[in-house]
Coordinates of C-alpha atoms and ligand atoms in Angstrom, one line a residue:
M26 CA -64.5 -96.0 7.2
N27 CA -61.9 -94.6 9.6
I28 CA -62.0 -90.8 9.2
L29 CA -59.9 -88.3 10.9
F30 CA -60.8 -84.6 11.0
V31 CA -58.0 -82.1 11.9
A32 CA -59.1 -78.5 12.2
S33 CA -58.1 -75.3 13.9
E34 CA -61.7 -74.6 15.1
V35 CA -64.5 -77.0 16.2
E36 CA -67.8 -76.0 17.7
P37 CA -68.5 -75.7 20.7
Y38 CA -64.9 -75.7 21.9
A39 CA -63.4 -73.0 19.7
K40 CA -65.2 -71.0 17.0
S41 CA -64.5 -67.8 15.1
G42 CA -66.6 -68.6 12.0
G43 CA -68.4 -71.2 10.0
L44 CA -65.4 -73.6 9.8
A45 CA -66.1 -74.5 13.4
D46 CA -69.7 -75.3 12.6
V47 CA -68.7 -77.5 9.7
A48 CA -65.9 -79.3 11.6
A49 CA -68.5 -80.2 14.3
A50 CA -71.5 -81.0 12.3
L51 CA -70.0 -83.0 9.4
P52 CA -68.3 -85.6 11.7
K53 CA -71.6 -86.0 13.5
A54 CA -73.4 -86.6 10.2
L55 CA -70.7 -89.1 9.1
A56 CA -70.9 -90.9 12.4
E57 CA -74.6 -91.2 11.9
L58 CA -73.9 -92.9 8.6
G59 CA -71.9 -95.5 10.5
H60 CA -68.3 -94.3 10.1
N61 CA -65.7 -94.2 12.8
V62 CA -64.8 -90.5 13.2
K63 CA -62.1 -88.8 15.3
V64 CA -61.5 -85.1 15.5
I65 CA -58.4 -83.2 16.6
L66 CA -57.9 -79.6 17.4
P67 CA -55.6 -77.5 19.6
L68 CA -56.3 -77.0 23.3
Y69 CA -56.6 -73.2 23.4
S70 CA -56.7 -71.5 26.8
S71 CA -60.4 -70.5 26.2
I72 CA -61.5 -74.1 26.1
K73 CA -63.1 -75.0 29.5
Y74 CA -61.6 -78.2 30.7
D75 CA -64.4 -79.2 33.1
K76 CA -67.3 -78.0 31.1
Y77 CA -66.4 -80.5 28.3
N78 CA -65.3 -83.2 30.6
L79 CA -61.8 -83.4 29.2
K80 CA -59.4 -86.1 30.3
L81 CA -55.7 -86.4 29.9
I82 CA -55.1 -89.6 28.0
M83 CA -51.6 -89.3 26.5
P84 CA -49.1 -87.3 28.5
Q85 CA -45.7 -86.5 27.2
T86 CA -46.1 -87.4 23.6
C87 CA -43.2 -86.5 21.3
V88 CA -43.1 -85.3 17.7
H89 CA -40.1 -84.2 15.7
M90 CA -40.2 -80.9 14.0
G91 CA -37.0 -80.5 12.0
T92 CA -34.3 -80.8 14.5
C93 CA -36.6 -80.0 17.5
E94 CA -38.3 -82.5 19.7
E95 CA -41.7 -81.1 20.8
W96 CA -43.4 -82.7 23.8
F97 CA -47.2 -82.3 24.1
N98 CA -50.2 -83.8 26.0
V99 CA -53.3 -85.2 24.4
H100 CA -56.7 -84.8 26.1
H101 CA -59.9 -86.4 25.1
T102 CA -63.7 -86.1 25.3
A103 CA -66.3 -88.5 24.0
E104 CA -69.2 -86.9 22.1
P105 CA -72.5 -88.5 21.5
H106 CA -72.7 -90.5 18.2
G107 CA -69.4 -92.2 19.2
I108 CA -67.1 -89.4 18.1
D109 CA -63.8 -89.0 19.9
V110 CA -62.5 -85.5 20.1
Y111 CA -58.8 -85.0 21.0
F112 CA -57.2 -81.8 22.1
I113 CA -53.5 -81.1 21.6
E114 CA -52.0 -79.3 24.6
F115 CA -48.9 -77.4 23.8
N116 CA -48.7 -74.3 25.8
K117 CA -45.9 -72.6 23.9
Y118 CA -48.3 -72.3 20.9
F119 CA -51.9 -72.6 22.0
A120 CA -52.2 -71.2 25.6
R121 CA -53.2 -67.8 24.2
T122 CA -56.2 -65.6 24.3
G123 CA -56.9 -65.8 20.5
Y124 CA -56.7 -68.6 17.9
Y125 CA -54.8 -66.7 15.3
H126 CA -54.3 -63.2 16.6
D127 CA -54.9 -60.9 19.6
S128 CA -55.3 -57.2 19.9
A129 CA -51.6 -56.8 19.0
G130 CA -52.2 -58.5 15.6
E131 CA -51.6 -61.8 14.0
Y132 CA -49.4 -64.2 16.0
R133 CA -46.0 -64.1 14.4
D134 CA -45.4 -67.8 14.8
N135 CA -48.7 -69.0 13.1
A136 CA -46.8 -71.0 10.5
F137 CA -44.9 -72.9 13.3
R138 CA -48.1 -73.4 15.4
F139 CA -50.1 -75.0 12.6
A140 CA -47.3 -77.0 11.1
F141 CA -46.9 -78.4 14.5
L142 CA -50.7 -79.1 14.8
C143 CA -50.5 -81.2 11.6
R144 CA -47.6 -83.3 12.8
A145 CA -48.9 -83.7 16.3
A146 CA -52.3 -84.9 15.0
M147 CA -50.5 -87.6 13.0
Q148 CA -48.4 -88.6 15.9
T149 CA -51.5 -88.8 18.2
V150 CA -53.5 -91.2 16.0
K151 CA -50.4 -93.2 15.3
D152 CA -49.7 -93.6 19.0
M153 CA -53.2 -94.8 19.6
D154 CA -52.9 -97.1 16.6
F155 CA -55.8 -95.5 14.7
K156 CA -55.1 -95.8 10.9
P157 CA -57.4 -93.4 9.1
D158 CA -58.6 -94.3 5.6
V159 CA -59.0 -90.6 5.1
V160 CA -57.7 -87.5 6.8
H161 CA -60.0 -84.5 6.2
V162 CA -58.3 -81.2 6.7
H163 CA -59.6 -77.6 6.4
D164 CA -58.1 -74.4 5.2
W165 CA -54.4 -73.3 5.3
Q166 CA -54.0 -74.2 9.0
T167 CA -54.0 -77.9 8.3
S168 CA -52.8 -77.8 4.6
L169 CA -49.4 -79.3 5.4
L170 CA -50.9 -82.6 6.4
P171 CA -51.6 -83.8 2.9
Y172 CA -48.0 -83.0 2.1
Y173 CA -46.8 -85.1 5.0
L174 CA -49.0 -88.0 3.8
K175 CA -48.1 -87.7 0.2
K176 CA -44.4 -87.6 0.9
G177 CA -44.5 -90.8 3.0
Y178 CA -43.1 -89.2 6.2
D179 CA -44.4 -92.2 8.1
S180 CA -45.2 -95.6 6.6
F181 CA -47.9 -96.1 9.2
F182 CA -50.0 -93.8 7.0
S183 CA -49.2 -95.5 3.7
G184 CA -52.9 -96.4 3.1
T185 CA -54.2 -93.0 4.2
K186 CA -55.6 -90.5 1.7
S187 CA -56.4 -86.8 2.3
V188 CA -59.2 -84.4 1.5
L189 CA -58.7 -80.7 1.8
T190 CA -61.8 -78.5 2.1
L191 CA -61.3 -74.9 1.0
H192 CA -63.6 -72.8 3.2
N193 CA -62.1 -69.4 2.2
M194 CA -59.6 -68.5 -0.5
G195 CA -59.1 -65.1 1.2
Y196 CA -56.9 -66.7 3.8
Q197 CA -54.0 -68.7 2.4
G198 CA -51.4 -68.9 5.2
I199 CA -48.5 -67.0 3.5
F200 CA -45.4 -66.8 5.7
S201 CA -41.7 -66.3 5.6
S202 CA -39.7 -69.3 4.5
D203 CA -38.0 -69.4 8.0
V204 CA -40.5 -72.1 8.8
L205 CA -39.4 -74.6 6.2
S206 CA -37.0 -76.7 8.2
Y207 CA -39.2 -76.7 11.3
A208 CA -42.2 -77.6 9.1
M209 CA -40.1 -80.2 7.3
V210 CA -40.8 -79.0 3.8
R211 CA -37.9 -80.2 1.8
D212 CA -35.9 -77.8 -0.4
Y213 CA -36.9 -79.6 -3.6
D214 CA -40.6 -79.2 -2.7
F215 CA -40.2 -75.5 -2.2
K216 CA -40.9 -74.5 -5.8
P217 CA -43.3 -72.0 -7.4
D218 CA -45.7 -74.8 -8.4
T219 CA -45.8 -76.2 -4.9
F220 CA -45.3 -74.2 -1.7
E221 CA -43.2 -71.2 -2.8
A222 CA -44.8 -67.8 -3.3
Y223 CA -42.7 -64.7 -3.8
G224 CA -39.9 -66.2 -1.7
G225 CA -42.3 -67.2 1.2
I226 CA -44.4 -70.2 1.8
N227 CA -48.1 -70.4 0.8
M228 CA -49.5 -73.3 2.8
L229 CA -52.8 -73.5 1.1
K230 CA -51.1 -73.7 -2.3
G231 CA -49.2 -76.8 -1.0
G232 CA -52.4 -78.3 0.3
I233 CA -54.0 -77.8 -3.1
V234 CA -51.1 -79.5 -4.8
Y235 CA -50.8 -82.5 -2.5
A236 CA -54.3 -83.4 -1.2
D237 CA -55.9 -86.4 -3.0
K238 CA -59.2 -84.6 -3.3
L239 CA -60.2 -80.9 -3.0
T240 CA -63.6 -79.7 -2.0
T241 CA -65.1 -76.3 -1.4
V242 CA -68.3 -75.5 0.3
S243 CA -70.7 -74.7 -2.5
P244 CA -71.0 -75.5 -6.3
T245 CA -71.0 -71.8 -7.3
Y246 CA -67.9 -71.0 -5.2
A247 CA -66.2 -74.1 -6.8
E248 CA -66.7 -72.3 -10.2
E249 CA -65.8 -68.9 -8.9
I250 CA -62.4 -70.1 -7.6
R251 CA -61.4 -71.2 -11.0
G252 CA -60.8 -67.6 -11.9
P253 CA -58.1 -65.2 -10.5
I254 CA -60.4 -63.0 -8.5
G255 CA -62.4 -65.8 -6.8
S256 CA -59.3 -67.8 -6.0
N257 CA -57.1 -64.8 -4.9
G258 CA -54.5 -65.8 -7.5
L259 CA -54.4 -69.6 -6.9
D260 CA -56.6 -70.4 -10.0
P261 CA -53.7 -72.0 -12.0
Y262 CA -53.1 -74.6 -9.3
L263 CA -56.8 -75.2 -8.8
N264 CA -57.4 -75.6 -12.5
R265 CA -54.5 -78.1 -12.7
R266 CA -56.4 -80.1 -10.0
G267 CA -59.8 -79.5 -11.7
A268 CA -60.7 -83.1 -12.0
D269 CA -60.3 -83.5 -8.2
L270 CA -62.1 -80.3 -7.2
S271 CA -65.8 -80.3 -6.4
G272 CA -68.3 -78.1 -4.4
I273 CA -70.4 -79.7 -1.7
L274 CA -72.8 -77.5 0.1
N275 CA -72.6 -77.2 3.8
G276 CA -75.6 -78.2 5.9
I277 CA -76.6 -76.9 9.2
D278 CA -76.8 -78.6 12.6
T279 CA -80.5 -78.9 13.1
T280 CA -80.1 -79.9 16.7
I281 CA -78.7 -76.5 17.4
W282 CA -80.5 -74.3 14.8
N283 CA -84.1 -75.3 15.0
P284 CA -86.9 -72.9 16.0
S285 CA -89.0 -75.7 17.4
S286 CA -86.5 -76.8 20.0
D287 CA -84.0 -73.9 20.3
R288 CA -83.6 -73.1 24.1
L289 CA -82.0 -69.8 23.4
I290 CA -85.1 -68.2 22.0
P291 CA -88.1 -67.0 24.1
T292 CA -90.8 -68.7 22.0
N293 CA -90.4 -71.9 20.0
Y294 CA -92.4 -72.2 16.8
T295 CA -92.8 -74.3 13.7
V296 CA -93.9 -73.8 10.1
K297 CA -97.5 -74.2 11.4
N298 CA -97.5 -71.4 13.9
F299 CA -94.7 -69.1 12.8
T300 CA -96.8 -66.0 12.7
D301 CA -97.5 -65.9 16.4
G302 CA -94.1 -67.4 17.3
K303 CA -92.0 -64.9 15.3
R304 CA -94.1 -62.0 16.5
R305 CA -93.3 -62.9 20.2
N306 CA -89.6 -63.3 19.5
K307 CA -89.6 -60.1 17.5
K308 CA -91.1 -58.2 20.5
A309 CA -88.4 -59.7 22.8
L310 CA -85.7 -58.8 20.3
Q311 CA -87.0 -55.2 19.9
Q312 CA -87.0 -54.9 23.7
Q313 CA -83.5 -56.3 24.1
F314 CA -82.1 -53.8 21.6
L315 CA -84.2 -50.9 22.8
L316 CA -86.2 -50.6 19.6
E317 CA -89.8 -49.4 19.2
T318 CA -91.8 -52.6 20.0
N319 CA -93.9 -52.5 16.9
P320 CA -94.7 -55.7 15.0
E321 CA -95.7 -53.8 12.0
L322 CA -92.2 -52.5 11.2
P323 CA -89.9 -54.7 9.0
L324 CA -86.9 -55.7 11.1
F325 CA -83.6 -56.3 9.2
S326 CA -80.5 -57.9 10.9
F327 CA -76.9 -58.7 10.2
I328 CA -74.7 -61.2 12.1
G329 CA -71.1 -61.9 11.3
R330 CA -67.4 -61.0 11.1
F331 CA -66.8 -57.4 10.2
A332 CA -64.4 -58.3 7.4
E333 CA -64.2 -57.0 3.9
Q334 CA -65.7 -60.3 2.6
K335 CA -69.0 -59.6 4.3
G336 CA -69.8 -56.5 2.2
L337 CA -70.6 -54.3 5.2
N338 CA -69.3 -51.3 3.4
L339 CA -72.3 -51.5 1.1
L340 CA -74.5 -51.3 4.2
M341 CA -72.4 -48.5 5.7
D342 CA -72.9 -46.5 2.5
S343 CA -76.6 -47.1 2.1
I344 CA -77.9 -47.2 5.7
D345 CA -78.6 -43.4 5.9
S346 CA -80.7 -43.4 2.7
V347 CA -82.5 -46.6 3.9
M348 CA -83.3 -45.0 7.3
N349 CA -84.4 -41.7 5.6
D350 CA -86.5 -43.3 2.9
M351 CA -88.0 -46.4 4.5
D352 CA -90.0 -47.4 7.6
C353 CA -87.9 -50.1 9.0
Q354 CA -85.5 -51.2 11.8
F355 CA -82.0 -52.7 11.9
I356 CA -80.0 -54.8 14.3
I357 CA -76.3 -55.5 13.8
L358 CA -74.2 -58.1 15.7
G359 CA -70.5 -58.6 15.0
S360 CA -67.0 -57.5 15.5
G361 CA -63.7 -57.2 13.5
D362 CA -62.7 -54.2 11.5
T363 CA -62.3 -51.2 13.8
V364 CA -63.8 -48.6 11.4
L365 CA -66.9 -50.8 11.0
E366 CA -67.1 -51.4 14.7
R367 CA -67.1 -47.7 15.4
F368 CA -69.6 -47.0 12.7
F369 CA -72.1 -49.7 13.6
G370 CA -71.5 -49.2 17.4
E371 CA -72.5 -45.6 17.1
L372 CA -75.4 -46.0 14.7
P373 CA -78.0 -46.6 17.5
K374 CA -77.3 -43.1 18.9
R375 CA -78.2 -41.6 15.5
Y376 CA -81.3 -43.7 15.0
A377 CA -82.6 -44.2 18.5
G378 CA -85.4 -46.7 18.7
R379 CA -84.8 -47.8 15.1
V380 CA -81.3 -49.2 15.0
G381 CA -79.6 -51.5 17.6
S382 CA -76.2 -53.0 17.6
F383 CA -73.9 -55.2 19.7
I384 CA -70.2 -55.1 19.0
G385 CA -68.9 -58.5 20.1
Y386 CA -69.6 -62.2 19.8
S387 CA -72.7 -63.6 21.4
E388 CA -74.2 -67.0 20.5
P389 CA -77.5 -66.5 22.4
T390 CA -78.0 -63.1 20.8
A391 CA -77.4 -64.7 17.4
H392 CA -80.2 -67.1 18.0
I393 CA -82.8 -64.6 19.1
I394 CA -81.9 -62.3 16.2
E395 CA -82.6 -65.2 13.8
A396 CA -85.9 -65.9 15.5
G397 CA -87.1 -62.4 15.9
S398 CA -86.1 -60.7 12.6
D399 CA -88.1 -60.4 9.4
F400 CA -85.1 -60.2 7.1
F401 CA -81.4 -61.1 7.2
I402 CA -78.8 -59.1 5.3
M403 CA -75.7 -60.6 3.7
P404 CA -74.3 -58.3 1.1
S405 CA -71.1 -60.4 0.8
L406 CA -68.5 -59.5 -1.8
Y407 CA -67.8 -63.3 -1.9
E408 CA -69.2 -66.1 0.3
P409 CA -67.9 -69.6 -0.1
C410 CA -71.0 -71.0 1.5
G411 CA -72.4 -68.9 4.4
L412 CA -74.4 -70.5 7.2
N413 CA -76.4 -67.6 8.5
Q414 CA -78.6 -67.4 5.4
M415 CA -79.5 -71.1 6.0
Y416 CA -80.2 -70.5 9.7
S417 CA -82.3 -67.6 8.7
Q418 CA -84.4 -69.5 6.3
A419 CA -84.9 -72.3 8.8
Y420 CA -86.1 -69.6 11.2
G421 CA -88.4 -68.0 8.6
T422 CA -86.3 -64.9 8.3
L423 CA -85.9 -64.1 4.7
P424 CA -82.4 -63.4 3.4
V425 CA -81.4 -60.3 1.4
V426 CA -78.1 -61.2 -0.2
R427 CA -75.7 -60.6 -3.0
A428 CA -75.9 -63.6 -5.3
T429 CA -72.4 -65.0 -4.8
G430 CA -71.0 -68.5 -3.8
G431 CA -73.3 -70.3 -1.5
L432 CA -75.7 -67.4 -1.2
A433 CA -76.5 -67.9 -4.9
D434 CA -77.0 -71.7 -4.4
T435 CA -79.1 -71.8 -1.2
I436 CA -81.7 -69.1 -1.8
E437 CA -84.5 -69.1 -4.4
Q438 CA -85.1 -65.6 -5.8
Y439 CA -88.5 -64.0 -5.0
D440 CA -90.8 -64.1 -8.0
E441 CA -93.1 -61.2 -7.5
K442 CA -95.7 -62.5 -10.1
R443 CA -96.1 -65.9 -8.5
G444 CA -95.3 -65.0 -4.9
T445 CA -92.7 -67.7 -4.7
G446 CA -89.0 -67.8 -3.5
T447 CA -87.2 -67.8 -0.2
G448 CA -85.3 -64.5 -0.3
F449 CA -84.1 -61.5 -2.2
K450 CA -80.9 -61.6 -4.3
F451 CA -79.0 -58.9 -6.1
D452 CA -75.9 -59.1 -8.3
Y453 CA -74.2 -55.8 -8.6
M454 CA -71.7 -55.0 -5.9
A455 CA -72.9 -51.5 -5.1
A456 CA -74.6 -49.7 -2.2
R457 CA -77.4 -48.7 -4.5
S458 CA -78.2 -52.3 -5.3
L459 CA -78.4 -53.2 -1.7
Y460 CA -80.6 -50.1 -1.1
D461 CA -82.9 -51.2 -3.9
T462 CA -83.1 -54.7 -2.7
I463 CA -83.9 -53.7 0.9
G464 CA -86.6 -51.5 -0.6
W465 CA -87.9 -54.5 -2.5
A466 CA -88.1 -56.4 0.8
V467 CA -89.8 -53.5 2.6
S468 CA -92.4 -53.1 -0.1
T469 CA -93.1 -56.9 0.0
F470 CA -93.5 -56.7 3.7
F471 CA -96.1 -53.9 3.6
D472 CA -97.8 -54.6 0.3
R473 CA -97.7 -58.3 -0.3
P474 CA -98.1 -60.1 3.1
A475 CA -99.5 -63.2 1.4
H476 CA -96.2 -63.5 -0.5
M477 CA -94.3 -63.0 2.7
N478 CA -96.2 -65.9 4.2
N479 CA -95.6 -68.1 1.2
M480 CA -91.9 -67.4 1.3
I481 CA -91.5 -67.9 5.0
T482 CA -93.3 -71.3 4.7
A483 CA -91.1 -72.3 1.8
A484 CA -88.0 -71.3 3.6
M485 CA -88.8 -73.1 6.8
K486 CA -89.8 -76.3 4.9
K487 CA -86.4 -76.6 3.2
D488 CA -84.1 -79.4 4.2
Y489 CA -80.8 -78.0 5.4
S490 CA -79.6 -81.1 7.2
W491 CA -76.1 -82.5 6.7
K492 CA -77.3 -85.9 5.7
R493 CA -77.2 -85.4 2.0
S494 CA -73.9 -83.6 2.0
A495 CA -72.3 -86.2 4.4
Q496 CA -73.3 -88.8 1.9
L497 CA -71.6 -86.8 -0.9
Y498 CA -68.4 -86.6 1.2
Y499 CA -68.5 -90.3 1.8
E500 CA -68.7 -90.9 -2.0
L501 CA -65.7 -88.6 -2.4
Y502 CA -63.7 -90.4 0.4
K503 CA -64.4 -93.7 -1.4
E504 CA -63.0 -92.2 -4.7
A505 CA -60.0 -90.9 -2.8
V506 CA -59.3 -94.3 -1.2
G507 CA -59.7 -96.0 -4.5
K508 CA -57.2 -93.6 -6.0
Ligands
ADP619 P1 -67.8 -67.1 8.1 O1 -67.3 -68.5 8.4 O2 -67.2 -66.5 6.9 O3 -67.6 -66.2 9.3 P2 -70.5 -68.3 8.0 O4 -71.8 -67.7 7.7 O5 -70.1 -69.6 7.4 O6 -69.4 -67.2 7.8 O7 -70.5 -68.6 9.6 C1 -70.4 -67.7 10.6 C2 -70.8 -68.3 11.9 O8 -70.3 -67.5 13.0 C3 -72.3 -68.4 12.1 O9 -72.6 -69.6 12.9 C4 -72.6 -67.1 12.8 O10 -73.8 -67.2 13.5 C5 -71.4 -67.0 13.7 N1 -71.1 -65.6 14.1 C6 -70.3 -64.8 13.4 N2 -70.2 -63.6 14.1 C7 -70.9 -63.8 15.3 C8 -71.2 -62.9 16.4 N3 -70.7 -61.7 16.5 N4 -72.0 -63.5 17.4 C9 -72.5 -64.7 17.3 N5 -72.2 -65.5 16.2 C10 -71.5 -65.1 15.2
GLC620 C1 -65.8 -69.8 5.6 C2 -66.6 -69.0 4.6 C3 -68.1 -69.2 4.8 C4 -68.4 -70.7 5.0 C5 -67.6 -71.2 6.2 C6 -67.8 -72.7 6.4 O1 -65.4 -69.1 6.7 O2 -66.4 -67.6 4.7 O3 -68.8 -68.8 3.7 O4 -69.8 -70.9 5.3 O5 -66.2 -71.1 5.9 O6 -67.5 -73.5 5.3

């Protein structure tokens, strides 16, 4: 099949969250199944031209946006597995420090920027005469593309179907209706049951209406978004498309996240020698974060965006009791909300030698944290899939999570009688539940080391590769094409 991915983030070029991991790893897995895959993303200023061997291949390409002519350049790099990646250079929109916002806030022209990305992506493949069977788009940023296809804006794409993956219903792309003529959304398509929302435009809602197939990134989240809370209000539209909506679990890129070959960790290890391997990595991690270098203390970590979704408030409200009542250490890596940044940034001062934090984004640090920790905390309020709990299990670091979305689907609850499971799950959204579950993990660490070993072994042996999910996507593409 000819498959085109259009996304606002793709690893390693541009990443702020798991979308980038998926938009990189799924094309790879599909190419390994024998498909012809092309990927398109914006050329942000942070993308290093030489590092990725980019080449200008289509200068001065034109696309019409309403009454405007927009001229852009297309750059290309070839990835292994025969994947072509194309970068849309349009400085007016993408030569900026952030992807969606900077320190002054959200970019005010985001609606224009990503409407343009959708049209520019279509123009790019048309000009190179690549006719996709399926265009796979992601989140609100590329949600207009299914509309353009469905409305037959260009007969070149008459045989092309679209699949929209919903990675996060918390971000819907709601903007003023000023963008309508530029985005070429016709008046008669601007209705409450399509794009319109309280007088503005809801891009994700339009994508849900017009895409041929809808997916989300775990089966549990696919159920959760059928209700008003999980869907952030879009449940009527999702339920209307119920027959075309499914949940397919993300995988992980095991060439990047693999403790036996990871070059970013001090000591490589496998399921056969994890005791020694993890102990060495733990020591290095404790040293890096100025913690007491003691292998006998359970070490908990968190990595992620400091956003409400991630449930860090529960950790903020329980950490003092945890540190008072339990013998353990904590490491926190992330950035986002300023209140949380201040709180977790200052925590190491209050608990010197016991708590470490790094406020920022660091891929190498994320790897050593996964390798050196005993437990990984994800108290998410909601979590469409979540990747870190899978990285953690692959690295023998047992997740402590709230049982929501993909966290519910990818972790087997610890069974204290049998000593089985791969992590610790709680349901109730409260600091006390997190405190109790951390306590459960701490007691398991000290009192039931044989269970710990069983669980680490089971977690490391699980198959998180993309192969199975890529096959499920292919089945879905086939259904879409037959539609
Ligand atoms: P989300 O997409 O909601 O942010 P995921 O768990 O799907 O959550 O993916 C998050 C990805 O971003 C993971 O690959 C994680 O390691 C990475 N990540 C998030 N914050 C940081 C950070 N501060 N430093 C390094 N990696 C980070
Ligand atoms: C979103 C979700 C996360 C998911 C990721 C990739 O950002 O918050 O749970 O893993 O997309 O699908």
